[in-house]
PDB file of C-alpha atoms in Angstrom:
ATOM      1  CA  UNK I   1      -1.598  22.668   2.081  1.00 38.00           C
ATOM      2  CA  UNK I   2      -4.228  20.328   0.722  1.00 38.00           C
ATOM      3  CA  UNK I   3      -4.083  16.588   1.215  1.00 42.00           C
ATOM      4  CA  UNK I   4      -3.533  15.976  -2.454  1.00 41.00           C
ATOM      5  CA  UNK I   5      -0.612  18.433  -2.591  1.00 41.00           C
ATOM      6  CA  UNK I   6       0.915  16.698   0.412  1.00 44.00           C
ATOM      7  CA  UNK I   7       0.384  13.306  -1.143  1.00 47.00           C
ATOM      8  CA  UNK I   8       1.661  14.457  -4.559  1.00 45.00           C
ATOM      9  CA  UNK I   9       4.584  16.156  -2.933  1.00 44.00           C
ATOM     10  CA  UNK I  10       5.534  12.905  -1.188  1.00 46.00           C
ATOM     11  CA  UNK I  11       5.251  11.090  -4.485  1.00 43.00           C
ATOM     12  CA  UNK I  12       7.259  13.731  -6.352  1.00 35.00           C
ATOM     13  CA  UNK I  13       9.972  13.738  -3.721  1.00 32.00           C
ATOM     14  CA  UNK I  14      10.248   9.984  -4.029  1.00 35.00           C
ATOM     15  CA  UNK I  15      10.377  10.265  -7.835  1.00 31.00           C
ATOM     16  CA  UNK I  16      13.172  12.808  -7.675  1.00 23.00           C
ATOM     17  CA  UNK I  17      15.227  10.293  -5.720  1.00 26.00           C
ATOM     18  CA  UNK I  18      14.477   7.764  -8.415  1.00 28.00           C
ATOM     19  CA  UNK I  19      12.650   5.688  -5.858  1.00 31.00           C
ATOM     20  CA  UNK I  20       8.965   5.101  -5.437  1.00 42.00           C
ATOM     21  CA  UNK I  21       7.383   5.392  -2.067  1.00 48.00           C
ATOM     22  CA  UNK I  22       7.944   2.013  -0.565  1.00 49.00           C
ATOM     23  CA  UNK I  23       7.061   0.842   2.892  1.00 51.00           C
ATOM     24  CA  UNK I  24       7.169  -2.496   4.665  1.00 57.00           C
ATOM     25  CA  UNK I  25       4.255  -3.742   6.672  1.00 59.00           C
ATOM     26  CA  UNK I  26       3.312  -7.020   8.342  1.00 61.00           C
ATOM     27  CA  UNK I  27       0.061  -8.851   8.780  1.00 61.00           C
ATOM     28  CA  UNK I  28      -0.753 -11.935  10.820  1.00 61.00           C
ATOM     29  CA  UNK I  29      -2.204 -14.999   9.268  1.00 55.00           C
ATOM     30  CA  UNK I  30      -2.780 -18.513  10.513  1.00 57.00           C
ATOM     31  CA  UNK I  31      -3.707 -19.482   6.945  1.00 69.00           C
ATOM     32  CA  UNK I  32      -2.031 -19.078   3.571  1.00 83.00           C
ATOM     33  CA  UNK I  33      -3.249 -15.536   3.124  1.00 85.00           C
ATOM     34  CA  UNK I  34      -3.875 -12.138   4.754  1.00 89.00           C
ATOM     35  CA  UNK I  35      -7.428 -10.952   4.458  1.00 90.00           C
ATOM     36  CA  UNK I  36      -8.107  -8.147   2.000  1.00 94.00           C
ATOM     37  CA  UNK I  37      -9.463  -5.803   4.692  1.00 93.00           C
ATOM     38  CA  UNK I  38      -6.386  -6.414   6.866  1.00 91.00           C
ATOM     39  CA  UNK I  39      -3.997  -5.600   3.963  1.00 93.00           C
ATOM     40  CA  UNK I  40      -6.008  -2.400   3.231  1.00 94.00           C
ATOM     41  CA  UNK I  41      -5.996  -1.339   6.877  1.00 92.00           C
ATOM     42  CA  UNK I  42      -2.247  -1.970   7.414  1.00 91.00           C
ATOM     43  CA  UNK I  43      -1.265  -0.367   4.112  1.00 90.00           C
ATOM     44  CA  UNK I  44      -3.377   2.694   4.824  1.00 91.00           C
ATOM     45  CA  UNK I  45      -1.822   3.046   8.318  1.00 90.00           C
ATOM     46  CA  UNK I  46       1.712   2.775   6.929  1.00 88.00           C
ATOM     47  CA  UNK I  47       1.032   5.283   4.164  1.00 86.00           C
ATOM     48  CA  UNK I  48      -0.486   7.663   6.661  1.00 87.00           C
ATOM     49  CA  UNK I  49       2.494   7.349   9.038  1.00 86.00           C
ATOM     50  CA  UNK I  50       4.974   7.836   6.124  1.00 84.00           C
ATOM     51  CA  UNK I  51       3.460  10.905   4.509  1.00 81.00           C
ATOM     52  CA  UNK I  52       1.193  12.338   7.191  1.00 82.00           C
ATOM     53  CA  UNK I  53      -1.862  12.176   4.921  1.00 82.00           C
ATOM     54  CA  UNK I  54      -4.569   9.581   5.143  1.00 88.00           C
ATOM     55  CA  UNK I  55      -5.653   8.357   1.684  1.00 89.00           C
ATOM     56  CA  UNK I  56      -9.421   8.651   1.050  1.00 92.00           C
ATOM     57  CA  UNK I  57      -9.493   4.956   0.056  1.00 94.00           C
ATOM     58  CA  UNK I  58      -7.350   1.986  -0.641  1.00 95.00           C
ATOM     59  CA  UNK I  59      -9.080  -0.835  -2.510  1.00 97.00           C
ATOM     60  CA  UNK I  60      -7.371  -4.141  -2.954  1.00 97.00           C
ATOM     61  CA  UNK I  61      -8.721  -6.878  -5.311  1.00 97.00           C
ATOM     62  CA  UNK I  62      -8.799  -9.671  -2.690  1.00 96.00           C
ATOM     63  CA  UNK I  63      -6.843 -11.546  -0.055  1.00 93.00           C
ATOM     64  CA  UNK I  64      -3.043 -11.478  -0.193  1.00 93.00           C
ATOM     65  CA  UNK I  65      -1.443 -14.896  -0.595  1.00 91.00           C
ATOM     66  CA  UNK I  66       1.177 -15.514   2.078  1.00 88.00           C
ATOM     67  CA  UNK I  67       3.891 -16.594  -0.331  1.00 91.00           C
ATOM     68  CA  UNK I  68       7.116 -14.709  -1.002  1.00 92.00           C
ATOM     69  CA  UNK I  69       6.949 -12.912  -4.346  1.00 95.00           C
ATOM     70  CA  UNK I  70       3.153 -12.679  -4.427  1.00 94.00           C
ATOM     71  CA  UNK I  71       2.156  -9.279  -5.859  1.00 96.00           C
ATOM     72  CA  UNK I  72      -1.177  -7.499  -6.237  1.00 96.00           C
ATOM     73  CA  UNK I  73      -2.108  -4.033  -7.290  1.00 96.00           C
ATOM     74  CA  UNK I  74      -4.510  -2.030  -5.105  1.00 95.00           C
ATOM     75  CA  UNK I  75      -5.947   1.391  -6.036  1.00 94.00           C
ATOM     76  CA  UNK I  76      -5.214   4.211  -3.671  1.00 92.00           C
ATOM     77  CA  UNK I  77      -7.380   7.407  -3.889  1.00 90.00           C
ATOM     78  CA  UNK I  78      -6.397  10.753  -2.556  1.00 85.00           C
ATOM     79  CA  UNK I  79      -8.630  13.757  -3.292  1.00 82.00           C
ATOM     80  CA  UNK I  80      -9.989  12.151  -6.396  1.00 85.00           C
ATOM     81  CA  UNK I  81      -6.620  11.159  -7.825  1.00 88.00           C
ATOM     82  CA  UNK I  82      -6.016   7.429  -8.168  1.00 91.00           C
ATOM     83  CA  UNK I  83      -2.643   5.751  -7.759  1.00 89.00           C
ATOM     84  CA  UNK I  84      -1.479   2.174  -8.084  1.00 91.00           C
ATOM     85  CA  UNK I  85      -0.395   0.740  -4.753  1.00 91.00           C
ATOM     86  CA  UNK I  86       1.625  -2.374  -5.467  1.00 92.00           C
ATOM     87  CA  UNK I  87       1.721  -4.849  -2.559  1.00 93.00           C
ATOM     88  CA  UNK I  88       4.498  -7.466  -2.683  1.00 92.00           C
ATOM     89  CA  UNK I  89       5.073 -10.200  -0.130  1.00 91.00           C
ATOM     90  CA  UNK I  90       8.812 -10.106   0.722  1.00 89.00           C
ATOM     91  CA  UNK I  91       8.949 -12.470   3.740  1.00 87.00           C
ATOM     92  CA  UNK I  92       6.840 -15.042   5.462  1.00 87.00           C
ATOM     93  CA  UNK I  93       7.881 -15.913   9.000  1.00 84.00           C
ATOM     94  CA  UNK I  94       5.572 -18.429  10.679  1.00 80.00           C
ATOM     95  CA  UNK I  95       2.180 -16.742  10.872  1.00 79.00           C
ATOM     96  CA  UNK I  96       3.467 -13.306   9.911  1.00 85.00           C
ATOM     97  CA  UNK I  97       3.388 -12.102   6.333  1.00 87.00           C
ATOM     98  CA  UNK I  98       5.631  -9.121   5.618  1.00 88.00           C
ATOM     99  CA  UNK I  99       4.837  -7.106   2.575  1.00 89.00           C
ATOM    100  CA  UNK I 100       6.084  -4.032   0.808  1.00 89.00           C
ATOM    101  CA  UNK I 101       3.833  -1.183  -0.321  1.00 89.00           C
ATOM    102  CA  UNK I 102       5.108   0.535  -3.401  1.00 88.00           C
ATOM    103  CA  UNK I 103       3.302   3.603  -4.685  1.00 85.00           C
ATOM    104  CA  UNK I 104       4.761   4.856  -8.026  1.00 83.00           C
ATOM    105  CA  UNK I 105       4.493   8.647  -8.454  1.00 77.00           C
ATOM    106  CA  UNK I 106       2.140   8.695 -11.422  1.00 70.00           C
ATOM    107  CA  UNK I 107      -1.630   8.841 -11.041  1.00 61.00           C
ATOM    108  CA  UNK I 108      -3.515   6.102 -12.874  1.00 64.00           C
ATOM    109  CA  UNK I 109      -6.153   6.801 -15.489  1.00 60.00           C
TER     110      UNK I 109
END
């Protein structure tokens, strides 16, 4: 099975359940944000663990503000197909910023 098929299969399975692929991750910060490269690394690790496929790339537009409700859209690439990966901060506990990774099943243009 190719990586794109595995990735798409995971996305399709999630869509059939009327739920996008959503994961929760956590980054450390002694400031008011989590660095972009840290968000990308943690999100990539969580996606790999969840679906068994490592995305080719995950590109976020910048640092993630450590404030509940903060949302940013990153671009996930798997075998040439691009997907939105929506990162949302759902909890801040001291120096730990918990965020959800939501990958809707449709490829972006």
